Short mmCIF file of C-alpha atoms in Angstrom, two decimals:
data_model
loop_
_atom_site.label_atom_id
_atom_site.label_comp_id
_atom_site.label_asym_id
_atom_site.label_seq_id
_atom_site.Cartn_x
_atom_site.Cartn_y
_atom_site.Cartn_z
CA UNK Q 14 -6.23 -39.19 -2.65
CA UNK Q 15 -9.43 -38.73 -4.27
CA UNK Q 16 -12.86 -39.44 -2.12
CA UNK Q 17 -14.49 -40.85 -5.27
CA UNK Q 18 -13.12 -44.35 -6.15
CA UNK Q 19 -14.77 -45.27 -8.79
CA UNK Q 20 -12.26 -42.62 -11.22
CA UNK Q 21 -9.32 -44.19 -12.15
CA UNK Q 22 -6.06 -41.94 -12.84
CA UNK Q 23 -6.17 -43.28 -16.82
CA UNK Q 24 -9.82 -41.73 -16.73
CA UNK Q 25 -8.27 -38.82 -15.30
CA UNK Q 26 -5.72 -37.89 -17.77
CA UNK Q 27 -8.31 -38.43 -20.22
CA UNK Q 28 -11.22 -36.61 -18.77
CA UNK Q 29 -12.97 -33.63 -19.97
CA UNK Q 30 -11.44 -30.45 -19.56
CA UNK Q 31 -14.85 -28.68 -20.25
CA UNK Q 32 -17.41 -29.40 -17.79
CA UNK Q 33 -20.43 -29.15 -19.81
CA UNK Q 34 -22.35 -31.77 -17.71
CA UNK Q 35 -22.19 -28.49 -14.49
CA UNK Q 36 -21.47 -25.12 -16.64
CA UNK Q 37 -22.00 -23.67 -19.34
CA UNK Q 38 -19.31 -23.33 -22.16
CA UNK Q 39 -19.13 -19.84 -22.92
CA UNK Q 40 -15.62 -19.55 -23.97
CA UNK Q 41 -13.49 -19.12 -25.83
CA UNK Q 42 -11.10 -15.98 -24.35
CA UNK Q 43 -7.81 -15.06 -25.80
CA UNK Q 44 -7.57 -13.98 -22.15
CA UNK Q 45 -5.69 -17.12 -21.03
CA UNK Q 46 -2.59 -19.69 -21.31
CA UNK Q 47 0.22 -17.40 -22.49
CA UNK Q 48 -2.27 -15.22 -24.33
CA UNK Q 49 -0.39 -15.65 -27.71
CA UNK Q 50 -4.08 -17.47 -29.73
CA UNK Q 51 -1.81 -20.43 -30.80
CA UNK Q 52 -3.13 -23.66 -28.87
CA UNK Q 53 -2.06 -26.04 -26.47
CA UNK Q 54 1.28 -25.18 -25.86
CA UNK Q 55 3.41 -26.21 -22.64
CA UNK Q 56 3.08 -22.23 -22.07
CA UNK Q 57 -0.21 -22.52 -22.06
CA UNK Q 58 -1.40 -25.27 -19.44
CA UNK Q 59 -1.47 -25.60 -15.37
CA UNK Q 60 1.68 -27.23 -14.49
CA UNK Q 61 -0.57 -28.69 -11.33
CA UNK Q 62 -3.66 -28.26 -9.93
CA UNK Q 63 -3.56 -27.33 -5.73
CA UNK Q 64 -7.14 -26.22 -5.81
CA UNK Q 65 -9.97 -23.63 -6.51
CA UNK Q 66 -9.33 -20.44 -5.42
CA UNK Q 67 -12.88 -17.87 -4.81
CA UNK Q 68 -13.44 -14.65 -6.15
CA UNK Q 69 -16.16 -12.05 -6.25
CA UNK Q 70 -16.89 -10.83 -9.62
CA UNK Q 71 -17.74 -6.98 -8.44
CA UNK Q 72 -19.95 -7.02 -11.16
CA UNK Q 73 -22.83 -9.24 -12.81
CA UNK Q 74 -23.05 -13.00 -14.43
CA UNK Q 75 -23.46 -11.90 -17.77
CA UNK Q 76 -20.94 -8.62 -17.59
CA UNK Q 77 -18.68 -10.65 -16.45
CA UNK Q 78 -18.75 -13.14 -19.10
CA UNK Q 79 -18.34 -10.39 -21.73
CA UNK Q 80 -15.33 -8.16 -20.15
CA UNK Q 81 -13.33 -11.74 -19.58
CA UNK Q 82 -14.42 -12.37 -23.30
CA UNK Q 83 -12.42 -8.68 -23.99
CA UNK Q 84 -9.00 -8.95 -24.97
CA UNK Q 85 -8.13 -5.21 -23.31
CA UNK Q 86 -9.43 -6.48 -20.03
CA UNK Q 87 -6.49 -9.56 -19.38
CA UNK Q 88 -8.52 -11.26 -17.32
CA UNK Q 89 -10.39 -14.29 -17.02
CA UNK Q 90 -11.39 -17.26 -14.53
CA UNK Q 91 -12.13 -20.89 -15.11
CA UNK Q 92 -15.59 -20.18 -14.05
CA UNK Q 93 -18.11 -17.65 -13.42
CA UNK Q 94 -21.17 -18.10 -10.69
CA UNK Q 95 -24.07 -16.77 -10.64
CA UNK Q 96 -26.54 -15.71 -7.98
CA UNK Q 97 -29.02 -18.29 -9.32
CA UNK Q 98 -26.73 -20.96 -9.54
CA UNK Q 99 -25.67 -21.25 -13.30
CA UNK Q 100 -22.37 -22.16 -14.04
CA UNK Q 101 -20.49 -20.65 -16.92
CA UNK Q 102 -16.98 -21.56 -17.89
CA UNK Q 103 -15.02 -19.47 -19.72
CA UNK Q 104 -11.44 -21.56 -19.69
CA UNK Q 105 -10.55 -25.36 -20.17
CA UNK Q 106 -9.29 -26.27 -16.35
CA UNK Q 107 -6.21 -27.69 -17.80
CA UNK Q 108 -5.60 -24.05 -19.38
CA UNK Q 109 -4.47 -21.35 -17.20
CA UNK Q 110 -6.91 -18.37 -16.52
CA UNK Q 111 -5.26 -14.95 -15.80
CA UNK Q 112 -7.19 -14.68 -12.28
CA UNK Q 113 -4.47 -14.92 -9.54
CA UNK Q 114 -1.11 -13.55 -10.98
CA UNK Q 115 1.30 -15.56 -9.87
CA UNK Q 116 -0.98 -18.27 -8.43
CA UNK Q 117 -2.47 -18.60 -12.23
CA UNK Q 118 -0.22 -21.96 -13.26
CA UNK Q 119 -1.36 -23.96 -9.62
CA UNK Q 120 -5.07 -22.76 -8.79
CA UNK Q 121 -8.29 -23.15 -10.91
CA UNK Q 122 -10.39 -19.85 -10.46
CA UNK Q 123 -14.46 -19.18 -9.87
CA UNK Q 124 -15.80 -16.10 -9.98
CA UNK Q 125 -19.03 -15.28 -8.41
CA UNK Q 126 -21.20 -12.88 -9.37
CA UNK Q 127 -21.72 -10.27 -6.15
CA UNK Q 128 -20.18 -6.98 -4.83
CA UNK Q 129 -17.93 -6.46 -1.71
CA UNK Q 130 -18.83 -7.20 1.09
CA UNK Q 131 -21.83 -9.51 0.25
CA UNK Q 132 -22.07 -12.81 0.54
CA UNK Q 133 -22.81 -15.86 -1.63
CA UNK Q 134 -26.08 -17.45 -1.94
CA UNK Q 135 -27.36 -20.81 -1.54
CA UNK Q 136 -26.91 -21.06 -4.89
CA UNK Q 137 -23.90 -20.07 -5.31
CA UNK Q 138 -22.55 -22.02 -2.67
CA UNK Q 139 -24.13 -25.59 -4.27
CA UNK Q 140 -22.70 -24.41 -7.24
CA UNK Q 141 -19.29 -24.01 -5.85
CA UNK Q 142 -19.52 -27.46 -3.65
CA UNK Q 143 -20.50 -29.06 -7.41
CA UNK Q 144 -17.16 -27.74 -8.70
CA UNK Q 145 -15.28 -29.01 -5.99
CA UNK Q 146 -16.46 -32.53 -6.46
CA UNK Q 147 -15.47 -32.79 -9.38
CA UNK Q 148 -11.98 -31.12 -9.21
CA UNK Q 149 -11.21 -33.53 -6.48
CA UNK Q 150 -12.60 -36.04 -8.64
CA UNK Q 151 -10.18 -35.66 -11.66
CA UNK Q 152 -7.41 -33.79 -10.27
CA UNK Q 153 -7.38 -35.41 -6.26
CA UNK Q 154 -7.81 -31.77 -5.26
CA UNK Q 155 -9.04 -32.62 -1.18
CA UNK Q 156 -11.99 -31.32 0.02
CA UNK Q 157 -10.55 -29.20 2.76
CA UNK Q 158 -9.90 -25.58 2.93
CA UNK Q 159 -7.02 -24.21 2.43
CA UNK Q 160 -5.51 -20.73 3.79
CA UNK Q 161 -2.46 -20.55 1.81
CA UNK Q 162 -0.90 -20.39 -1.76
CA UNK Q 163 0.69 -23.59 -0.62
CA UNK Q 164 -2.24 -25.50 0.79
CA UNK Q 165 -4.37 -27.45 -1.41
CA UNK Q 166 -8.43 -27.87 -1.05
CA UNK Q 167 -10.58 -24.46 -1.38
CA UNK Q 168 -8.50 -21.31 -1.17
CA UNK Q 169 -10.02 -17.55 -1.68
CA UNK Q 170 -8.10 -15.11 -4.04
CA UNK Q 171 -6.70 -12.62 -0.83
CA UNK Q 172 -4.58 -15.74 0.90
CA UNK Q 173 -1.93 -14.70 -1.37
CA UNK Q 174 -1.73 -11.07 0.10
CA UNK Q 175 -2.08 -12.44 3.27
CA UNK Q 176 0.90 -14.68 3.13
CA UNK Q 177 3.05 -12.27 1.14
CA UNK Q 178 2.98 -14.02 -2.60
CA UNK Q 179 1.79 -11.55 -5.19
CA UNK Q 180 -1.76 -12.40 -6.52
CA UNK Q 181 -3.30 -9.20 -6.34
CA UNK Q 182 -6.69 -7.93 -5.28
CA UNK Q 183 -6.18 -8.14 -1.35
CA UNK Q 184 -9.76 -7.40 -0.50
CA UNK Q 185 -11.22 -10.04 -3.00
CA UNK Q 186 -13.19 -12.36 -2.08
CA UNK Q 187 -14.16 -10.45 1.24
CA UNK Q 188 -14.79 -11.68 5.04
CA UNK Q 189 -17.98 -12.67 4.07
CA UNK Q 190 -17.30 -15.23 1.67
CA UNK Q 191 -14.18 -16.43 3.25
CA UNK Q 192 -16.34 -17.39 6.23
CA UNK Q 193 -18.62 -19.37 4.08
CA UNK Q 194 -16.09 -21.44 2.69
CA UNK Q 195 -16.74 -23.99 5.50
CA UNK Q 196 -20.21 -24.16 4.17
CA UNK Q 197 -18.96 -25.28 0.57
CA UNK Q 198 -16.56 -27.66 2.07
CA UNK Q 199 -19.33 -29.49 4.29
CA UNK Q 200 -21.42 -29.52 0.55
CA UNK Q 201 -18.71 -30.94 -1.11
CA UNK Q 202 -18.37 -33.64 1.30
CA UNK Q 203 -22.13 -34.70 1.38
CA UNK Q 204 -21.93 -34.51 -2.36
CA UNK Q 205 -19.41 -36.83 -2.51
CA UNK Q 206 -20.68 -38.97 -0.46
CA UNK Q 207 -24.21 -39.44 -2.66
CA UNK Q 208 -21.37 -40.04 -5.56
CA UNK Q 209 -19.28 -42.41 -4.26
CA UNK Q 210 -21.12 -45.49 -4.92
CA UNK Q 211 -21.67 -44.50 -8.49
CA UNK Q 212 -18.22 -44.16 -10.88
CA UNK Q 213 -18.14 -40.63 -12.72
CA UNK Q 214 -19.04 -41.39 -16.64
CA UNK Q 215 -15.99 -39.83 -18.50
CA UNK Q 216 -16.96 -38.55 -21.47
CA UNK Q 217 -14.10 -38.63 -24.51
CA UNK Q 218 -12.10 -35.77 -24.14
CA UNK Q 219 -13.21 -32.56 -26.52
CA UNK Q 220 -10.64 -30.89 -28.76
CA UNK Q 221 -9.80 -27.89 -27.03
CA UNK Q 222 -11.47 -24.68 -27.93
CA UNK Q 223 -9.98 -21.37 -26.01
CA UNK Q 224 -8.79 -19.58 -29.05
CA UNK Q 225 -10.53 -16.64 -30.10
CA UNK Q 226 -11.26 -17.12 -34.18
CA UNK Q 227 -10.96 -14.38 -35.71
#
């Protein structure tokens, strides 16, 4: 069950799929759903959501924005973090990214801007407590960790190779980061707790906007 509530499952299924209260839109990518540029199709959405899986970007904020944005690079993530704090998103969270192979129809994805084998910032880590919230908030994703592809709460993108389920990149996020993720959970709970007096406004839900127009 979800900590906050004040959100009712109606508000929910009619919440915003673009978060543009925390990030950033900078979307659209062709790099997502089934990849084919023609809309919401059944092909093209999370069939659930378990949780938010961590990543490390190996690269900048802003270079990462732009090689999700390229069609050659088949990739993308929900969101992108950087060291400051901003929040971009680059994918509507009822959308799959193409972040996590296999675990791309079950897990929302945040990339954080950083190299192997640093770790996150402060900032980074509100950042990633804020997403959290609100996950749990309209999808009743807990605010736990989780270690597994079949958990739910806050994964980290090499628990798939480390229980054998193919999605990639075994050395992503790093020790580091992995080791913080206590951190963001212990955020995510005082967060929630300064929210849950206070319902979530639910703004009407935007027409979605992931296609590329070309």
């Amino acid at each position: 069950m979800s900590i906050h509530s004040g959100l009712r499952r109606a508000d929910r299924e009619n919440s915003m799929a673009l978060w543009t209260d925390l990030a950033t839109w900078r979307g659209p990518t062709v790099n997502s759903g089934d990849g084919d540029r023609n809309g919401n199709e059944a092909t093209d959405r999370m069939v659930e959501h378990r949780g938010i899986v961590l990543h490390i970007a190996e690269g900048y904020f802003e270079g990462t924005i732009a090689w999700q944005k390229n069609p050659s690079a088949r990739v993308s993530s929900h969101f992108v973090i950087a060291k400051d704090g901003r929040i971009a998103q680059m994918v509507d969270t009822d959308i799959r990214s193409w972040a996590q192979r296999s675990g791309n129809p079950t897990w929302l994805s945040v990339e954080n801007e950083g190299f192997v084998p640093g770790a996150l910032t402060a900032q980074q880590i509100e950042a990633n407590a804020r997403l959290l919230v609100r996950a749990n908030q309209i999808y009743d994703i807990p605010l736990q960790i989780a270690t597994s592809p079949s958990g739910r709460g806050l994964g980290h993108h090499s628990m798939g190779a480390e229980n054998g389920v193919n999605w990639g990149h075994p050395q992503c996020p790093g020790p580091a980061i992995i080791a913080q993720k206590p951190d963001i959970v212990a955020r995510a709970l005082e967060l929630a707790g300064e929210d849950s007096a206070t319902p979530v406004p639910v703004p009407e839900r935007p027409r979605h906007r992931w296609i590329i127009d070309d």
